[in-house]
Coordinates of C-alpha atoms in Angstrom, one line a residue:
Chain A
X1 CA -98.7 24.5 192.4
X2 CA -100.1 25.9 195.3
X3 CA -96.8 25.2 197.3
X4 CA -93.2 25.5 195.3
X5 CA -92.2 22.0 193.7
X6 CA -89.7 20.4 196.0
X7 CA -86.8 20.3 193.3
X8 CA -87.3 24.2 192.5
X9 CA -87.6 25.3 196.1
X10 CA -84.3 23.1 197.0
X11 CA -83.0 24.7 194.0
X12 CA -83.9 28.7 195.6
X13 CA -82.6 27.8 198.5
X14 CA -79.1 26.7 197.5
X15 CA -79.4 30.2 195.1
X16 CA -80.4 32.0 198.5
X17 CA -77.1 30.9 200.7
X18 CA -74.7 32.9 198.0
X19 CA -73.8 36.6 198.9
X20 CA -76.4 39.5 197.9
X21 CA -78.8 37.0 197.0
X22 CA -82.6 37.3 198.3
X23 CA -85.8 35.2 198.7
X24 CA -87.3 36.5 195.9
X25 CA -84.3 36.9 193.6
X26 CA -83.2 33.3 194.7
X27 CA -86.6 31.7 193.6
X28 CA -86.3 33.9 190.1
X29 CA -82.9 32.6 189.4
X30 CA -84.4 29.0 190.3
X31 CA -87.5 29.7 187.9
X32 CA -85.2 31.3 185.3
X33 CA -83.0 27.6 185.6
X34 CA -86.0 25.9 184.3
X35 CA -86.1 27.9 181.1
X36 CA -82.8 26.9 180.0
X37 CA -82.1 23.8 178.0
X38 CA -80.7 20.6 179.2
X39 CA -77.4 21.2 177.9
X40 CA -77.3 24.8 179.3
X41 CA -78.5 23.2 182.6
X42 CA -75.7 20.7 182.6
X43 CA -73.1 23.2 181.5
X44 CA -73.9 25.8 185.0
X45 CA -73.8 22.8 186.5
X46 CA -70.3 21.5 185.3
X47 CA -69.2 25.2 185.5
X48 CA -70.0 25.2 189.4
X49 CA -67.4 22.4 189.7
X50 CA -65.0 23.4 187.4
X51 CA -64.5 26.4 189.5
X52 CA -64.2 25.1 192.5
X53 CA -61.8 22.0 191.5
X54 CA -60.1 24.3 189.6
X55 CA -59.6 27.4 192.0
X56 CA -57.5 27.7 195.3
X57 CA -55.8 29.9 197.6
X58 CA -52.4 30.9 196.5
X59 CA -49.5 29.3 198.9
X60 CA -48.0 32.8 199.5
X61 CA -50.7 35.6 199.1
X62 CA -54.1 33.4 199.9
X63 CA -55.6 35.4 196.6
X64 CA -57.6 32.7 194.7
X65 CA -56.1 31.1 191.6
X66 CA -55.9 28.4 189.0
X67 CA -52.3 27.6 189.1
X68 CA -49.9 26.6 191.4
X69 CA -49.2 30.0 192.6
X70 CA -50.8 33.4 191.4
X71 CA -49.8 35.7 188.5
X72 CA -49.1 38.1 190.7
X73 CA -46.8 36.3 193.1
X74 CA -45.0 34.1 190.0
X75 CA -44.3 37.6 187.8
X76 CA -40.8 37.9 188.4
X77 CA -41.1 41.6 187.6
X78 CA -43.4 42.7 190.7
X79 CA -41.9 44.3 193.7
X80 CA -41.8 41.5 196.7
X81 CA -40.8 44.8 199.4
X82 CA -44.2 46.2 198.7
X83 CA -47.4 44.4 200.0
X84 CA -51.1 45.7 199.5
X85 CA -53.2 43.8 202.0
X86 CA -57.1 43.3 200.9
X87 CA -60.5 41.7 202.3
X88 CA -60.9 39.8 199.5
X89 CA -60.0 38.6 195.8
X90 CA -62.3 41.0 194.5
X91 CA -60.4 44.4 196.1
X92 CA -57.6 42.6 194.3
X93 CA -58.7 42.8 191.1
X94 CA -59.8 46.3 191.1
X95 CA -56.6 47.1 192.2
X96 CA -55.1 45.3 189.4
X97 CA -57.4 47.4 186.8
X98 CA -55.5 50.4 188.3
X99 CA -52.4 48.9 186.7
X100 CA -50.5 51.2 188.3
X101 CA -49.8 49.1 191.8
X102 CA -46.0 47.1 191.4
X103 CA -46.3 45.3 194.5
X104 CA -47.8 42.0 195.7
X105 CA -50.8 41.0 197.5
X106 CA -52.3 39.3 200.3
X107 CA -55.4 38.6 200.8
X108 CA -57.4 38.6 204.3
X109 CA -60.9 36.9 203.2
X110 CA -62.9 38.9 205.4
X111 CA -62.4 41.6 208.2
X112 CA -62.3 41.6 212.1
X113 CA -66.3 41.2 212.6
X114 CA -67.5 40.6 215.9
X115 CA -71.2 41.2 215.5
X116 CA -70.5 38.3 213.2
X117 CA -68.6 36.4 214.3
X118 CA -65.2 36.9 212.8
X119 CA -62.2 36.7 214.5
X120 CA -58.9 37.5 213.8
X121 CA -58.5 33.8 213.8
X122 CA -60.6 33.3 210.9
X123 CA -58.3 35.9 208.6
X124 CA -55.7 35.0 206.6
X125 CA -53.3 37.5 209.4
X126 CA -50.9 34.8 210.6
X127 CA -50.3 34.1 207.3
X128 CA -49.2 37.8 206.8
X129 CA -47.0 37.7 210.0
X130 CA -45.4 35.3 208.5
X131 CA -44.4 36.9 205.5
X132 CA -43.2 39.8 207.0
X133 CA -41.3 38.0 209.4
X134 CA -39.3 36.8 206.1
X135 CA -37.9 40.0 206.2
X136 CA -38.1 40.8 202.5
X137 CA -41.0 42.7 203.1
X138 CA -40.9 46.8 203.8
X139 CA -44.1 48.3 203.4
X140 CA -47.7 47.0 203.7
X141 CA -50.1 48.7 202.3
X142 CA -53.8 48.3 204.1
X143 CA -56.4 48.5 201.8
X144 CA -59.1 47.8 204.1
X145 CA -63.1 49.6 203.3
X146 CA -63.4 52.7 204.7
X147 CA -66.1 51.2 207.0
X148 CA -65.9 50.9 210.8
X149 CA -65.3 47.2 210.8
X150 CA -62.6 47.7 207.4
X151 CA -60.7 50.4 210.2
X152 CA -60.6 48.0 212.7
X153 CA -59.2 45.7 210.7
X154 CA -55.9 48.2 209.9
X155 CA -55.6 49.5 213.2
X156 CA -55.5 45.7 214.6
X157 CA -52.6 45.1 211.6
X158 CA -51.1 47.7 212.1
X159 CA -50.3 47.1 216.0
X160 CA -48.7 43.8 214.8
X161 CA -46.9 44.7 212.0
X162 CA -45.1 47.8 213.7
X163 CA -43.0 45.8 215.9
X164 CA -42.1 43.9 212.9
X165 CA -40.1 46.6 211.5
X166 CA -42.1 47.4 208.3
X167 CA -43.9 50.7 207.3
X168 CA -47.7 50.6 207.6
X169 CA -49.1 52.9 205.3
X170 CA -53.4 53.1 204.3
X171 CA -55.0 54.3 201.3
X172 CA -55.6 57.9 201.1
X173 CA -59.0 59.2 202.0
X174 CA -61.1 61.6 200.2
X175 CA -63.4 62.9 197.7
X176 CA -63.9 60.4 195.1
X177 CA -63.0 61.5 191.7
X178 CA -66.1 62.8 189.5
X179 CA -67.9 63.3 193.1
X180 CA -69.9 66.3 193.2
X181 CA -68.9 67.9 196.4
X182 CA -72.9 69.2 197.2
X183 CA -73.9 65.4 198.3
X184 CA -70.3 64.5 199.5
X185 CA -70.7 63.6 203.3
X186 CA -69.0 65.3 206.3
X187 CA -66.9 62.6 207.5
X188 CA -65.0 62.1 203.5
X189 CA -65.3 66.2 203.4
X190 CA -63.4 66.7 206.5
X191 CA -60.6 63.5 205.9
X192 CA -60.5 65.2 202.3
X193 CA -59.5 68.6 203.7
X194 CA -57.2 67.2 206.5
X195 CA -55.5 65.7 203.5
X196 CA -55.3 68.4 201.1
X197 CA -52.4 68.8 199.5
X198 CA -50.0 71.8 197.3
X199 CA -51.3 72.3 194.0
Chain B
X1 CA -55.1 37.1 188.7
X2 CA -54.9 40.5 186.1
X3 CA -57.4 38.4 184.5
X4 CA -60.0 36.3 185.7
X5 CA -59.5 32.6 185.9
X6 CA -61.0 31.1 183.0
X7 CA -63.2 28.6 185.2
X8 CA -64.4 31.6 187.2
X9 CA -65.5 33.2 184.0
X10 CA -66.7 30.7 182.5
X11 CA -69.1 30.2 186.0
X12 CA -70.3 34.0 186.1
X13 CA -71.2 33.6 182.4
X14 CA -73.8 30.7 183.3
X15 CA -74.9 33.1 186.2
X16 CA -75.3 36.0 183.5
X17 CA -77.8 34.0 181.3
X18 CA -80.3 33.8 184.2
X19 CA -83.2 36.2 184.0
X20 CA -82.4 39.5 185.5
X21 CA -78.7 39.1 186.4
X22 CA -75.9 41.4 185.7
X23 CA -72.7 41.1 184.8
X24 CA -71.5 42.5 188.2
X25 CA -74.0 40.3 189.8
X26 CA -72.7 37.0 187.8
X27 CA -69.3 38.0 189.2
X28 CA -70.2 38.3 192.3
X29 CA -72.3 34.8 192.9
X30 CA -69.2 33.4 191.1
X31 CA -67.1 34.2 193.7
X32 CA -69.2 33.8 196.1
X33 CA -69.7 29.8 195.1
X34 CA -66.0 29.7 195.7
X35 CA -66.7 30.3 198.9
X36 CA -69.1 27.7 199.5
X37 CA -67.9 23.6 201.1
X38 CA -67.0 21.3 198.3
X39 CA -70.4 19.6 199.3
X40 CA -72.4 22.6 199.0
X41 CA -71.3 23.4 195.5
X42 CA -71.7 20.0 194.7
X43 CA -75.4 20.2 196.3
X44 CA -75.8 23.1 193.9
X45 CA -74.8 21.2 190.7
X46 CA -77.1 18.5 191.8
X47 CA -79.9 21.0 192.6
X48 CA -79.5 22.5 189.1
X49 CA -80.1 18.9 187.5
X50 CA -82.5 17.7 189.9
X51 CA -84.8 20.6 188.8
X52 CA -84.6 20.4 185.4
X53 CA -85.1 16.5 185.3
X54 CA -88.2 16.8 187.6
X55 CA -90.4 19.8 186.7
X56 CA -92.1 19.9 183.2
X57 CA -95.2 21.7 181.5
X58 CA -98.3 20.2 182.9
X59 CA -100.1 18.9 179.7
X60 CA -103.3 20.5 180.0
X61 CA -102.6 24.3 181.2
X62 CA -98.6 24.6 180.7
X63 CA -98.0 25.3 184.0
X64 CA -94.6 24.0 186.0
X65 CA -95.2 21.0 187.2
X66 CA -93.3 17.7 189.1
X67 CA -96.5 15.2 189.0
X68 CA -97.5 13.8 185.5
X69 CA -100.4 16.5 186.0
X70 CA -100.1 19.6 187.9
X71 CA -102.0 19.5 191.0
X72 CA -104.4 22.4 189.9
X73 CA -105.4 20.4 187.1
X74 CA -105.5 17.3 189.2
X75 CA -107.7 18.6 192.0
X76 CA -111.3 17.7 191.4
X77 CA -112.8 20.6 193.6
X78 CA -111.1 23.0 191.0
X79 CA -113.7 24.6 188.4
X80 CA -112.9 23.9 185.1
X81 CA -115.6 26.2 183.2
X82 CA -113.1 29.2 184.5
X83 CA -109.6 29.8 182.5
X84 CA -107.1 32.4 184.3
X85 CA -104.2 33.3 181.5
X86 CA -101.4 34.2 183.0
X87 CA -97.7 34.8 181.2
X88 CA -95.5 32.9 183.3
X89 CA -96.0 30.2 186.4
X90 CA -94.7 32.8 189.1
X91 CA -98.1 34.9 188.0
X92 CA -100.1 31.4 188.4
X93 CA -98.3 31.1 192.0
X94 CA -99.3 34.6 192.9
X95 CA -102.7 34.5 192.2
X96 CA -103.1 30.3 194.4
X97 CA -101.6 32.3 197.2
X98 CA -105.2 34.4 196.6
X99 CA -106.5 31.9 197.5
X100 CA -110.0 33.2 196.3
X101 CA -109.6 31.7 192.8
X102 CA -111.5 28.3 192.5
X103 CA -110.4 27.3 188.6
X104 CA -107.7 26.8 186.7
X105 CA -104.8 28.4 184.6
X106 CA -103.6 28.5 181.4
X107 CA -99.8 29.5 181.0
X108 CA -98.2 31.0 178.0
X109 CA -95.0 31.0 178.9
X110 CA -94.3 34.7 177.5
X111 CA -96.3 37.8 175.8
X112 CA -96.2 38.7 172.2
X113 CA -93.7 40.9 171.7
X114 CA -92.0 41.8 168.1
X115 CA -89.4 44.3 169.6
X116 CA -88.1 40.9 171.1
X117 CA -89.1 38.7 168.4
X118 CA -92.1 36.7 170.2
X119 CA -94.6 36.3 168.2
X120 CA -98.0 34.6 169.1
X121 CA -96.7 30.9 167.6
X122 CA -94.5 30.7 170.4
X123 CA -96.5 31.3 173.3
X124 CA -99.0 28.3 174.3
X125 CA -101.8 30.3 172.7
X126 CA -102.8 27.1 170.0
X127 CA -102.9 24.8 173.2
X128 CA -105.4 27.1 174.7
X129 CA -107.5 27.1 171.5
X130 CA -107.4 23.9 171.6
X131 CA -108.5 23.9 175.5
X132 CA -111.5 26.3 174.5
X133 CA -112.6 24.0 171.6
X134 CA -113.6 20.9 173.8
X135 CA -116.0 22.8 175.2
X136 CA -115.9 22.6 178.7
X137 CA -114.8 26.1 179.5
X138 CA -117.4 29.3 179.6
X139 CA -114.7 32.1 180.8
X140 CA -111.5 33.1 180.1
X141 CA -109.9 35.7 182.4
X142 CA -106.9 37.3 180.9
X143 CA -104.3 38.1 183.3
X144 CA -101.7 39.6 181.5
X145 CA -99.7 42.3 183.3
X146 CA -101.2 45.6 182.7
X147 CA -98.1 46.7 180.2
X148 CA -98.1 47.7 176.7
X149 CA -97.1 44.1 175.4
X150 CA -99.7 42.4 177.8
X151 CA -102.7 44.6 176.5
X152 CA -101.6 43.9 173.1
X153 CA -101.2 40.1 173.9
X154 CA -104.7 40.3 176.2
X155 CA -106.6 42.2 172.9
X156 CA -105.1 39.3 170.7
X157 CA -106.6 36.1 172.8
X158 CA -109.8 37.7 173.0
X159 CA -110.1 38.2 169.3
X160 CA -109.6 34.8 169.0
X161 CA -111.4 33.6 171.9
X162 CA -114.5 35.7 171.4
X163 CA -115.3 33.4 168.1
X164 CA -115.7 30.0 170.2
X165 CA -118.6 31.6 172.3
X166 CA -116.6 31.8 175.7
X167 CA -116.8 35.3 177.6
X168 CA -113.5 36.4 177.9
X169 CA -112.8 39.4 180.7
X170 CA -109.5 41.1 182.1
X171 CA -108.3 41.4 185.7
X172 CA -109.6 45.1 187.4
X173 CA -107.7 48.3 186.9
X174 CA -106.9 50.5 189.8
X175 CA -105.3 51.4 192.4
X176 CA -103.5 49.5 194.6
X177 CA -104.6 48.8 198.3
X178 CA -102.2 50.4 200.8
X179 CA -101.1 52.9 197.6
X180 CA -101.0 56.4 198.4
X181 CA -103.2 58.5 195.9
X182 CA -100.6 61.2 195.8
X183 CA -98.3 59.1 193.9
X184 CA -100.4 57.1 191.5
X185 CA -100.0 57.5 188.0
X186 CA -102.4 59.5 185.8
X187 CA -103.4 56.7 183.6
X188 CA -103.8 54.5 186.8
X189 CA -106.3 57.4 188.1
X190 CA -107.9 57.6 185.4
X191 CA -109.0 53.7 184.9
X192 CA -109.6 54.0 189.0
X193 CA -112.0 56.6 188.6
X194 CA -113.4 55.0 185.3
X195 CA -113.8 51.8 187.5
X196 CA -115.4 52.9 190.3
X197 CA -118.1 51.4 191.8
X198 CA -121.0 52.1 194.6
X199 CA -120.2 51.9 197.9

């Protein structure tokens, strides 16, 4: 025991290559593996494959789903003009919780990311072109983080979609709801006054 | 995708029973394994079996083990008159990267804890009785973590350890090296100062 067993470290290490996941928190999650029962074991296993035999890209809005095309993009009753674009299937979701957005998605899988690599190339953005360029499409919505790389990402959209006839339109920025406005930073402060609005 | 895919679910439910994880965590590696290759999440299904198929207890001290014997247990140099008790294999790990410690361990694969329902029947406590009762051993250091359940579990073995003429001793209190004094806790103080020794 003075070195990891083989199995367990093979085990961390495929633990280690999913997102947010550390040395250390990889090699509990490998420990904690061993203290389930067989069955358990087998069923995380199975689960693993289950979800990826059983989840794709949606054909029109690249989120991930189970059927042949998304909720989203199959409910007659959602607005086809309107399209909120996000980095990932995640941002989708929480938009959904809002219950409020009509539209449709699409879904970039990452933003413009040169210090790692990512290229426009790599996004899910000629995908979008090409939905606009369908022409039922009037306003995209870019829900991009409010991170340098996340701004980028819009401004680089929006220069392409312009030309394309369709209103570009961003998420508002300001103080998040709850926030107390003593540990608010400068930078949301002044985007929440330059976007104050009549009471 | 107003809910989440069943498979998906399913996946970060598996993730949730791990030790320590979340259910925003779960979601996250859940996702984040349907980002992987199909090989890599079939590597990760494989890696899940091939650890739980390989790595059992060791039969003398309980420890995790991939040989037939654990290879504290199997190395001859090791001094078998000397016991450490630790809760858990990860402990046993910590103190063989030591390196200072020449004998061997004894896991119990828990503390006694009746907020949680352990109670001493389910730790390997009659295994090391049984240990103690051939003989061989002349010290027992308890290295249980220095919480209110590992006292309490620490206080138990030696009232039953004491009986079979072994000395049974605990780990040092104090304070950390590298700690800074200002930040200590009182009670840690206090068994540093009660601890102290000549210089």
């Amino acid at each position: 025991m003075a070195e990891y067993m083989e199995s367990l470290r093979v085990l961390a290490e495929r633990f280690g290559r999913l997102e947010g996941v550390g040395k250390k928190t990889a090699m509990r999650m490998a420990f904690s593996v061993l203290e389930l029962e067989d069955e358990e074991a087998q069923d995380f296993a199975n689960a693993i494959l289950a979800a990826k035999a059983s989840i794709h890209l949606c054909p029109v809005c690249q989120n991930l789903t189970d059927r042949e095309i998304c909720s989203v993009c199959a409910d007659e009753t959602r607005d086809r003009s309107l399209v909120c674009v996000v980095t990932d299937a995640r941002t989708a979701l929480a938009m959904e919780r809002v219950r409020e957005f009509r539209g449709t998605y699409h879904v970039l899988h990452g933003v413009i990311s040169p210090m790692n690599g990512i290229t426009p190339e790599q996004l899910k953005i000629k995908e979008l072109l090409a939905r606009v360029g369908e022409g039922e499409i009037s306003e995209v919505i870019v829900a991009t983080n409010p991170t340098v790389e996340g701004e980028a990402t819009a401004m680089y959209l929006s220069k392409l979609l312009r030309p394309l006839g369709v209103h570009v339109t961003r998420l508002a920025y300001g103080v998040p709801v709850g926030a107390d406005l003593e540990y608010a930073d400068e930078i949301t402060l002044f985007r929440a006054l330059e976007g104050r609005r009549e009471l």
